[in-house]
Amino acid sequence: MNTDGQSARDDLAFLRTLVGGDENLQMRTFGEVYFIAGLIYGGQMLLHAAQAMGLLPGAGAVALAIGLGPTVLFIPVLVRILYRDRRNPIRGAVGRAIASIFSALGLANLVLIVVIGSLALHQHSLQTWLLYPCTIFILQGAAWMFTYMMRRHAWHLAVALGWFVLAVAAGLSIPSLPYFILFVGLGLWACMALPGYVLLRRAGRD
């Protein structure tokens, strides 16, 4: 009888794995990428803010390092993480839905670059181009709002609202470029790096 009960529990655990996938691993992968991206690019924006305020040189080797260094640093890290976890597909229906939302943002980014970028180029307007990150923040907020609706974790809602607040704050500060960049940098740390860190901690704890 004990053997039958243990077998039933094993079968149930196997079925849960098929339906839900390894959520712990999914959180770790996404959290790691989100944390590192937010940390690196948030830091880059803060350095750009220092340039705009005259605290760092706007040309030369320092400016080149600030402009290219973060991407040169992030791409190898991203490739390593994705390669490491390449054999762990997302199997849960909810997990796949959430992953699909964030994946779709990648295509949306490209479309927005073409639409807003072409208009900014035609108008020779930096302010028009600065609408692009604000729009990305809104899309990130929408993705986290969807995540909250699926998972019902209050902190997901807090992240979504954080992205929306950041979009508004950045949009209102567009006329003052140093403050715009400062808001973006701090926002990436608060709305990307911090949630990524929380996901890593939760994945390590569970």
CSV table of C-alpha atoms in Angstrom, one decimal:
chain,number,residue,atom,x,y,z
A,1,MET,CA,0.0,0.0,0.0
A,2,ASN,CA,2.9,2.4,0.8
A,3,THR,CA,4.5,1.5,-2.4
A,4,ASP,CA,1.3,2.3,-4.3
A,5,GLY,CA,1.0,5.6,-2.5
A,6,GLN,CA,4.6,6.6,-3.2
A,7,SER,CA,4.1,5.6,-6.9
A,8,ALA,CA,1.1,7.9,-7.1
A,9,ARG,CA,3.0,10.8,-5.6
A,10,ASP,CA,5.8,10.2,-8.0
A,11,ASP,CA,3.4,10.2,-11.0
A,12,LEU,CA,1.8,13.4,-9.7
A,13,ALA,CA,5.2,15.1,-9.4
A,14,PHE,CA,6.1,14.0,-12.9
A,15,LEU,CA,2.8,15.5,-14.3
A,16,ARG,CA,3.3,18.7,-12.4
A,17,THR,CA,6.8,19.0,-14.0
A,18,LEU,CA,5.3,18.5,-17.5
A,19,VAL,CA,2.6,21.1,-17.0
A,20,GLY,CA,4.6,23.7,-15.1
A,21,GLY,CA,8.2,23.1,-16.2
A,22,ASP,CA,11.1,24.0,-13.9
A,23,GLU,CA,9.9,27.4,-12.7
A,24,ASN,CA,12.9,27.7,-10.4
A,25,LEU,CA,15.3,27.4,-13.4
A,26,GLN,CA,13.1,29.7,-15.5
A,27,MET,CA,13.2,32.4,-12.8
A,28,ARG,CA,17.0,32.0,-12.4
A,29,THR,CA,17.7,32.4,-16.2
A,30,PHE,CA,15.3,35.4,-16.7
A,31,GLY,CA,16.4,37.0,-13.4
A,32,GLU,CA,20.0,36.7,-14.2
A,33,VAL,CA,19.7,38.3,-17.6
A,34,TYR,CA,17.3,41.0,-16.3
A,35,PHE,CA,19.6,41.8,-13.4
A,36,ILE,CA,22.8,42.0,-15.4
A,37,ALA,CA,21.2,44.1,-18.2
A,38,GLY,CA,19.7,46.5,-15.7
A,39,LEU,CA,22.9,46.8,-13.8
A,40,ILE,CA,25.1,47.4,-16.8
A,41,TYR,CA,22.8,49.7,-18.9
A,42,GLY,CA,21.6,51.6,-15.8
A,43,GLY,CA,25.2,52.3,-14.9
A,44,GLN,CA,25.8,53.4,-18.5
A,45,MET,CA,23.0,55.9,-18.4
A,46,LEU,CA,24.3,57.3,-15.1
A,47,LEU,CA,27.7,57.8,-16.7
A,48,HIS,CA,25.9,59.5,-19.7
A,49,ALA,CA,24.1,61.8,-17.2
A,50,ALA,CA,27.5,62.7,-15.7
A,51,GLN,CA,28.7,63.5,-19.2
A,52,ALA,CA,25.6,65.7,-19.8
A,53,MET,CA,26.3,67.6,-16.6
A,54,GLY,CA,29.9,68.2,-17.5
A,55,LEU,CA,31.4,65.8,-14.9
A,56,LEU,CA,32.9,63.4,-17.5
A,57,PRO,CA,34.3,64.1,-20.9
A,58,GLY,CA,31.9,63.9,-23.8
A,59,ALA,CA,34.6,62.8,-26.3
A,60,GLY,CA,37.7,60.8,-26.5
A,61,ALA,CA,38.6,57.4,-25.0
A,62,VAL,CA,36.4,57.8,-21.9
A,63,ALA,CA,33.3,58.6,-24.0
A,64,LEU,CA,34.0,55.7,-26.3
A,65,ALA,CA,34.3,53.3,-23.4
A,66,ILE,CA,31.0,54.6,-21.9
A,67,GLY,CA,29.2,54.2,-25.3
A,68,LEU,CA,30.5,50.8,-26.3
A,69,GLY,CA,31.8,49.2,-23.2
A,70,PRO,CA,28.5,48.1,-21.7
A,71,THR,CA,27.3,46.3,-24.8
A,72,VAL,CA,30.8,44.7,-25.3
A,73,LEU,CA,30.5,43.5,-21.7
A,74,PHE,CA,26.8,42.4,-21.8
A,75,ILE,CA,26.8,40.3,-25.1
A,76,PRO,CA,29.3,37.6,-24.0
A,77,VAL,CA,27.5,37.3,-20.6
A,78,LEU,CA,24.1,36.9,-22.4
A,79,VAL,CA,25.5,34.3,-24.8
A,80,ARG,CA,27.0,32.3,-21.9
A,81,ILE,CA,23.7,32.3,-19.9
A,82,LEU,CA,21.6,31.3,-22.9
A,83,TYR,CA,24.1,28.6,-23.9
A,84,ARG,CA,24.2,27.2,-20.4
A,85,ASP,CA,20.4,27.0,-20.2
A,86,ARG,CA,19.7,26.0,-23.8
A,87,ARG,CA,18.5,22.5,-22.9
A,88,ASN,CA,15.9,23.7,-20.4
A,89,PRO,CA,12.8,24.8,-22.4
A,90,ILE,CA,9.8,26.4,-20.7
A,91,ARG,CA,7.0,23.9,-20.6
A,92,GLY,CA,4.3,25.4,-18.4
A,93,ALA,CA,1.4,27.1,-20.1
A,94,VAL,CA,1.7,30.2,-17.9
A,95,GLY,CA,5.4,30.3,-18.1
A,96,ARG,CA,5.4,30.0,-21.9
A,97,ALA,CA,2.8,32.8,-22.1
A,98,ILE,CA,4.9,35.1,-19.9
A,99,ALA,CA,8.1,34.3,-21.8
A,100,SER,CA,6.3,34.9,-25.1
A,101,ILE,CA,5.2,38.4,-24.0
A,102,PHE,CA,8.8,39.4,-23.1
A,103,SER,CA,10.1,37.8,-26.3
A,104,ALA,CA,7.6,39.8,-28.4
A,105,LEU,CA,9.1,43.0,-26.9
A,106,GLY,CA,12.2,42.3,-28.8
A,107,LEU,CA,10.4,42.5,-32.1
A,108,ALA,CA,8.4,45.5,-30.9
A,109,ASN,CA,11.8,47.2,-30.1
A,110,LEU,CA,12.9,46.8,-33.7
A,111,VAL,CA,9.7,48.2,-35.1
A,112,LEU,CA,9.8,51.2,-32.7
A,113,ILE,CA,13.4,51.9,-33.7
A,114,VAL,CA,12.3,52.1,-37.4
A,115,VAL,CA,9.1,54.2,-36.7
A,116,ILE,CA,10.4,56.6,-34.1
A,117,GLY,CA,14.0,56.6,-35.4
A,118,SER,CA,13.0,57.4,-39.0
A,119,LEU,CA,10.8,60.3,-37.8
A,120,ALA,CA,13.5,61.7,-35.5
A,121,LEU,CA,16.0,61.5,-38.4
A,122,HIS,CA,13.6,63.2,-40.8
A,123,GLN,CA,12.9,66.0,-38.3
A,124,HIS,CA,16.5,66.1,-37.0
A,125,SER,CA,15.0,66.0,-33.5
A,126,LEU,CA,16.7,64.4,-30.5
A,127,GLN,CA,13.6,64.9,-28.5
A,128,THR,CA,11.5,62.8,-30.9
A,129,TRP,CA,14.0,60.0,-30.6
A,130,LEU,CA,13.8,60.2,-26.7
A,131,LEU,CA,10.2,59.1,-27.0
A,132,TYR,CA,11.6,55.6,-27.9
A,133,PRO,CA,12.9,54.6,-24.4
A,134,CYS,CA,9.7,56.0,-22.9
A,135,THR,CA,7.6,53.7,-25.1
A,136,ILE,CA,9.8,50.8,-24.2
A,137,PHE,CA,9.2,51.4,-20.5
A,138,ILE,CA,5.5,51.4,-21.1
A,139,LEU,CA,5.8,48.0,-22.9
A,140,GLN,CA,7.9,46.6,-20.1
A,141,GLY,CA,5.2,47.8,-17.7
A,142,ALA,CA,2.5,46.1,-19.7
A,143,ALA,CA,4.5,42.8,-19.7
A,144,TRP,CA,4.9,42.9,-16.0
A,145,MET,CA,1.2,43.7,-15.5
A,146,PHE,CA,0.4,40.6,-17.6
A,147,THR,CA,2.9,38.7,-15.4
A,148,TYR,CA,1.0,39.9,-12.3
A,149,MET,CA,-2.3,38.9,-13.8
A,150,MET,CA,-0.9,35.4,-14.4
A,151,ARG,CA,1.0,34.9,-11.2
A,152,ARG,CA,-0.8,37.2,-8.7
A,153,HIS,CA,2.3,38.2,-6.9
A,154,ALA,CA,2.1,41.7,-5.5
A,155,TRP,CA,5.7,42.6,-6.3
A,156,HIS,CA,5.0,41.9,-10.0
A,157,LEU,CA,2.4,44.7,-9.8
A,158,ALA,CA,4.9,47.0,-8.1
A,159,VAL,CA,7.4,46.4,-10.9
A,160,ALA,CA,4.7,47.1,-13.6
A,161,LEU,CA,3.7,50.4,-11.8
A,162,GLY,CA,7.4,51.3,-11.5
A,163,TRP,CA,7.9,51.0,-15.3
A,164,PHE,CA,4.8,53.2,-15.9
A,165,VAL,CA,6.0,55.8,-13.4
A,166,LEU,CA,9.4,55.8,-15.0
A,167,ALA,CA,7.9,56.3,-18.4
A,168,VAL,CA,6.0,59.3,-17.2
A,169,ALA,CA,8.9,60.8,-15.3
A,170,ALA,CA,11.3,60.3,-18.3
A,171,GLY,CA,8.7,61.8,-20.7
A,172,LEU,CA,8.3,64.9,-18.6
A,173,SER,CA,12.0,65.4,-18.3
A,174,ILE,CA,12.8,65.1,-22.1
A,175,PRO,CA,13.3,68.9,-22.4
A,176,SER,CA,16.1,68.7,-19.8
A,177,LEU,CA,18.4,66.0,-21.2
A,178,PRO,CA,20.6,65.5,-18.1
A,179,TYR,CA,17.6,64.8,-15.9
A,180,PHE,CA,16.1,62.5,-18.6
A,181,ILE,CA,19.2,60.4,-18.7
A,182,LEU,CA,19.4,60.4,-14.9
A,183,PHE,CA,15.8,59.1,-14.6
A,184,VAL,CA,16.5,56.4,-17.1
A,185,GLY,CA,19.6,55.2,-15.3
A,186,LEU,CA,18.0,55.1,-11.9
A,187,GLY,CA,14.9,53.6,-13.4
A,188,LEU,CA,16.8,50.7,-15.0
A,189,TRP,CA,18.4,49.9,-11.7
A,190,ALA,CA,15.0,50.1,-9.8
A,191,CYS,CA,12.8,48.4,-12.4
A,192,MET,CA,15.2,46.0,-14.1
A,193,ALA,CA,18.2,45.2,-12.0
A,194,LEU,CA,16.3,45.0,-8.7
A,195,PRO,CA,13.5,42.7,-10.0
A,196,GLY,CA,16.2,40.5,-11.6
A,197,TYR,CA,17.9,40.3,-8.2
A,198,VAL,CA,14.7,39.4,-6.5
A,199,LEU,CA,14.1,36.6,-9.0
A,200,LEU,CA,17.6,35.3,-8.5
A,201,ARG,CA,17.1,35.3,-4.7
A,202,ARG,CA,13.7,33.5,-5.0
A,203,ALA,CA,15.1,30.9,-7.4
A,204,GLY,CA,18.0,30.2,-5.0
A,205,ARG,CA,15.6,30.0,-2.0
A,206,ASP,CA,12.9,27.8,-3.5
